[in-house]
Amino acid sequence: MALFKARRNRGTRNGHDVHPVDEVLPPGRMAAYGVQHVAAMYAGVVAPPLIVGEAIGLSPLDLTLLIGASLFTAGLATILQAVGVWKIGARLPFVNGVTFGSVAPILAIVGQQAEGTNPLSVIYGSVLIAGVLAFFVAPYFSKMVRFFPPVVNGTVITLIGLSLMPVGIGWIAGDDSSAPDYAAPAKIALGAMTFVLVLLFNRFLTGFWNRIALLIGLLVGTLVAWPAGLVDTSTFSQAPVFDLPLPFELGTPTFSITATLSICIVMLVAMMESTADMIALGEIVDRPADQRTIAAGLRADGAGSAISAVFGGFTCSAFAQNIGLVALTRVKSRYVVATGGVVLVLLGLFPMVGAVVSLVPQPVLGGAALVLFGSVAVSGIRTLGKADLGDPRTTLIVAGALGVGLIPVVAPEFYEHFPAALRTVLDSGISTGCIAALLLNLLFGSTRKPVPEHAPAAPATD
């Protein structure tokens, strides 16, 4: 029997059958599923502004405002991506938020600024330009989709799942191996318990409860952690009840050529990862991502990043962990993700409410994340099944790309002596693996036939 229960693929709207991606669910379920998406991504959204704010030395109030701005702009970018406006937005259950790949270059920019200056001003100016450039190059970048046959798709999707595993493990054990509580037995036990609970809830719960199994697992894990003193409530003492992010409140954009080039490289890497993520998500929801979809999605990345710079956030890109959530729950509606975007906006407007979500201990989140990220890897393996793995050339493509892509995953400092500009790409296993898969496929295999500018959606099945 399958580990995770399948749901019916076809929904209705106004009495007509619609693709599950376009299905509008009852409000209660939309809200619950949307909150579940926010719970899966929350730590990833708040971590970059927290790290950057601490590096700059922001006051607790300004740090709270920076985190709120990141949540607010992630919500706007997610709504734009899922609902779409004109030719902007992939119109898939695609979550956008602050890309962690921008943290290292931003910290480098912070270190280069003279004392007494506001580093956020230079950062926002760079993000603004990078976002605008990404918006305009999106249709040209999207033409890369023809170079993604199943052997490349499957390899990249598998790498996405495997590359995220250290993130989940880091949430359980901690990120500082020198800390006294690193990999403490209590943390590992809490993560293991949540991991098992999410699996069991997905296996034995049915219907609506099956779809929010991850949320239930996070709730139970948090309740168990509370009496053990592993729930941090300090955020409540710092978070204001309401705050409306204002344009350029934290810094008026100023422009630096070197800083802008650095963030533009980050944006290109983010676009490459977004392209791979959209292709992965298209496979999962049975609506293959064609050139128009990818171009629209990349435009949303660019527009979201530009808007983010205006309101105090950073570069916005895809959140791969939420693709794992779609794969795990089989809830494919883009309006569920848009509802999650609304929740993110509200969390940005009401930091006190956002503090409730932050109560979930990282070991609990890590235990659930292992199931999510594993689901992404399984989706990649399923896609690889469409390729002829009996062909030695295909095997070489997969083996070589996985080998290259896993280098920064298993040895994060492997490229430490390379130039900083190159490390922006090399330190991303998804990017290096994607490039390796593309080049090896050109060398040993053959690309698939050019994808139509607007490919028909795959038919829904019961």
Short mmCIF file of C-alpha atoms in Angstrom, two decimals, residues 115-290:
data_model
loop_
_atom_site.label_atom_id
_atom_site.label_comp_id
_atom_site.label_asym_id
_atom_site.label_seq_id
_atom_site.Cartn_x
_atom_site.Cartn_y
_atom_site.Cartn_z
CA GLU A 115 32.06 53.05 9.24
CA GLY A 116 29.09 55.34 9.80
CA THR A 117 27.37 54.47 6.52
CA ASN A 118 24.16 52.45 6.19
CA PRO A 119 24.97 49.16 4.41
CA LEU A 120 21.27 48.54 3.82
CA SER A 121 21.18 51.49 1.40
CA VAL A 122 23.80 49.86 -0.86
CA ILE A 123 22.12 46.46 -0.51
CA TYR A 124 18.71 47.81 -1.50
CA GLY A 125 20.14 49.71 -4.47
CA SER A 126 21.84 46.52 -5.72
CA VAL A 127 18.74 44.35 -5.21
CA LEU A 128 16.58 46.93 -6.98
CA ILE A 129 18.78 46.94 -10.11
CA ALA A 130 19.18 43.14 -10.08
CA GLY A 131 15.41 42.69 -9.84
CA VAL A 132 14.71 45.04 -12.74
CA LEU A 133 17.35 43.35 -14.92
CA ALA A 134 15.95 39.90 -14.08
CA PHE A 135 12.49 41.08 -15.11
CA PHE A 136 13.66 42.09 -18.57
CA VAL A 137 15.94 39.11 -19.29
CA ALA A 138 13.33 36.56 -18.13
CA PRO A 139 11.94 35.70 -21.61
CA TYR A 140 15.44 35.04 -22.94
CA PHE A 141 16.49 33.02 -19.91
CA SER A 142 13.33 30.90 -20.17
CA LYS A 143 14.43 29.49 -23.53
CA MET A 144 16.75 27.19 -21.56
CA VAL A 145 13.74 24.93 -20.97
CA ARG A 146 14.45 23.07 -24.23
CA PHE A 147 17.68 21.83 -22.65
CA PHE A 148 15.84 20.06 -19.82
CA PRO A 149 14.90 16.54 -20.98
CA PRO A 150 13.85 14.01 -18.28
CA VAL A 151 17.46 13.00 -17.56
CA VAL A 152 18.33 16.62 -16.72
CA ASN A 153 15.00 17.35 -15.00
CA GLY A 154 15.18 14.26 -12.83
CA THR A 155 18.80 14.85 -11.86
CA VAL A 156 18.17 18.48 -10.89
CA ILE A 157 14.97 17.67 -8.96
CA THR A 158 16.79 14.91 -7.08
CA LEU A 159 19.61 17.35 -6.30
CA ILE A 160 17.13 19.90 -4.98
CA GLY A 161 15.89 17.37 -2.44
CA LEU A 162 19.35 16.10 -1.50
CA SER A 163 20.83 19.62 -1.29
CA LEU A 164 18.14 20.66 1.17
CA MET A 165 18.79 17.74 3.52
CA PRO A 166 21.68 19.49 5.38
CA VAL A 167 19.31 22.41 6.04
CA GLY A 168 16.85 20.14 7.81
CA ILE A 169 19.64 18.36 9.70
CA GLY A 170 21.08 21.74 10.69
CA TRP A 171 17.69 22.77 12.07
CA ILE A 172 17.74 19.66 14.28
CA ALA A 173 21.36 19.68 15.48
CA GLY A 174 22.09 23.41 15.24
CA ASP A 175 24.28 25.39 12.86
CA ASP A 176 27.22 26.02 15.21
CA SER A 177 29.15 22.81 15.88
CA SER A 178 31.09 24.55 18.66
CA ALA A 179 27.95 25.42 20.64
CA PRO A 180 27.48 23.47 23.90
CA ASP A 181 24.02 22.27 22.85
CA TYR A 182 25.02 21.26 19.32
CA ALA A 183 23.39 17.91 18.46
CA ALA A 184 22.09 17.64 22.02
CA PRO A 185 20.18 14.38 22.62
CA ALA A 186 17.02 16.36 23.43
CA LYS A 187 17.17 18.12 20.06
CA ILE A 188 17.75 14.91 18.14
CA ALA A 189 14.95 13.16 20.03
CA LEU A 190 12.58 16.05 19.27
CA GLY A 191 13.48 16.02 15.58
CA ALA A 192 13.17 12.23 15.38
CA MET A 193 9.80 12.31 17.10
CA THR A 194 8.47 14.93 14.68
CA PHE A 195 9.88 12.99 11.71
CA VAL A 196 8.05 9.82 12.83
CA LEU A 197 4.84 11.70 13.64
CA VAL A 198 4.69 13.35 10.19
CA LEU A 199 5.18 9.94 8.54
CA LEU A 200 2.52 8.28 10.72
CA PHE A 201 0.01 11.11 10.32
CA ASN A 202 0.44 11.00 6.54
CA ARG A 203 0.03 7.23 6.57
CA PHE A 204 -2.99 6.84 8.82
CA LEU A 205 -4.94 10.12 8.74
CA THR A 206 -7.47 10.55 5.95
CA GLY A 207 -9.15 13.38 4.05
CA PHE A 208 -8.58 16.89 5.32
CA TRP A 209 -6.48 15.72 8.29
CA ASN A 210 -4.14 13.90 5.95
CA ARG A 211 -3.53 17.14 4.05
CA ILE A 212 -2.49 19.03 7.20
CA ALA A 213 -0.44 16.17 8.64
CA LEU A 214 2.69 18.31 8.61
CA LEU A 215 0.96 21.12 10.50
CA ILE A 216 -0.30 18.64 13.12
CA GLY A 217 3.20 17.22 13.45
CA LEU A 218 4.65 20.70 14.01
CA LEU A 219 1.96 21.50 16.59
CA VAL A 220 2.45 18.26 18.55
CA GLY A 221 6.25 18.64 18.41
CA THR A 222 6.03 22.20 19.75
CA LEU A 223 3.71 21.17 22.60
CA VAL A 224 6.11 18.39 23.59
CA ALA A 225 9.11 20.77 23.42
CA TRP A 226 7.48 23.47 25.56
CA PRO A 227 7.82 21.83 29.01
CA ALA A 228 11.38 20.80 28.07
CA GLY A 229 12.32 24.49 27.75
CA LEU A 230 13.05 24.25 24.01
CA VAL A 231 10.46 26.83 22.95
CA ASP A 232 11.86 30.39 22.69
CA THR A 233 9.26 33.01 23.61
CA SER A 234 11.67 35.98 23.66
CA THR A 235 10.34 37.26 20.32
CA PHE A 236 7.14 38.39 22.05
CA SER A 237 9.06 40.88 24.19
CA GLN A 238 10.48 42.61 21.09
CA ALA A 239 7.72 42.37 18.49
CA PRO A 240 5.35 45.35 18.07
CA VAL A 241 1.67 44.58 17.59
CA PHE A 242 1.38 46.32 14.20
CA ASP A 243 3.86 47.76 11.75
CA LEU A 244 3.27 48.85 8.15
CA PRO A 245 6.48 48.57 6.10
CA LEU A 246 7.04 51.90 4.37
CA PRO A 247 9.06 52.47 1.19
CA PHE A 248 12.77 52.90 1.95
CA GLU A 249 12.07 53.02 5.70
CA LEU A 250 15.29 51.16 6.53
CA GLY A 251 17.49 52.81 3.91
CA THR A 252 17.27 54.90 0.75
CA PRO A 253 18.93 53.04 -2.16
CA THR A 254 22.45 54.05 -3.10
CA PHE A 255 24.39 52.39 -5.88
CA SER A 256 27.76 50.66 -6.05
CA ILE A 257 29.03 48.92 -9.20
CA THR A 258 30.81 46.09 -7.36
CA ALA A 259 27.90 45.47 -5.00
CA THR A 260 25.41 45.52 -7.89
CA LEU A 261 27.47 43.03 -9.92
CA SER A 262 27.61 40.72 -6.90
CA ILE A 263 23.84 40.77 -6.37
CA CYS A 264 23.21 40.41 -10.12
CA ILE A 265 25.24 37.17 -10.05
CA VAL A 266 23.10 36.04 -7.10
CA MET A 267 19.99 36.87 -9.12
CA LEU A 268 21.20 34.82 -12.11
CA VAL A 269 21.85 31.85 -9.83
CA ALA A 270 18.40 32.31 -8.28
CA MET A 271 16.83 32.39 -11.76
CA MET A 272 18.59 29.15 -12.64
CA GLU A 273 17.31 27.51 -9.46
CA SER A 274 13.82 28.91 -10.06
CA THR A 275 13.83 27.47 -13.58
CA ALA A 276 14.74 24.05 -12.19
CA ASP A 277 12.14 24.41 -9.42
CA MET A 278 9.38 25.37 -11.85
CA ILE A 279 10.18 22.38 -14.03
CA ALA A 280 10.16 20.17 -10.92
CA LEU A 281 6.86 21.62 -9.71
CA GLY A 282 5.32 21.27 -13.17
CA GLU A 283 6.15 17.55 -13.10
CA ILE A 284 4.66 17.16 -9.62
CA VAL A 285 1.35 18.92 -10.39
CA ASP A 286 0.98 17.46 -13.91
CA ARG A 287 1.19 20.84 -15.60
CA PRO A 288 4.56 20.91 -17.41
CA ALA A 289 6.29 24.29 -17.23
CA ASP A 290 6.66 25.65 -20.77
#
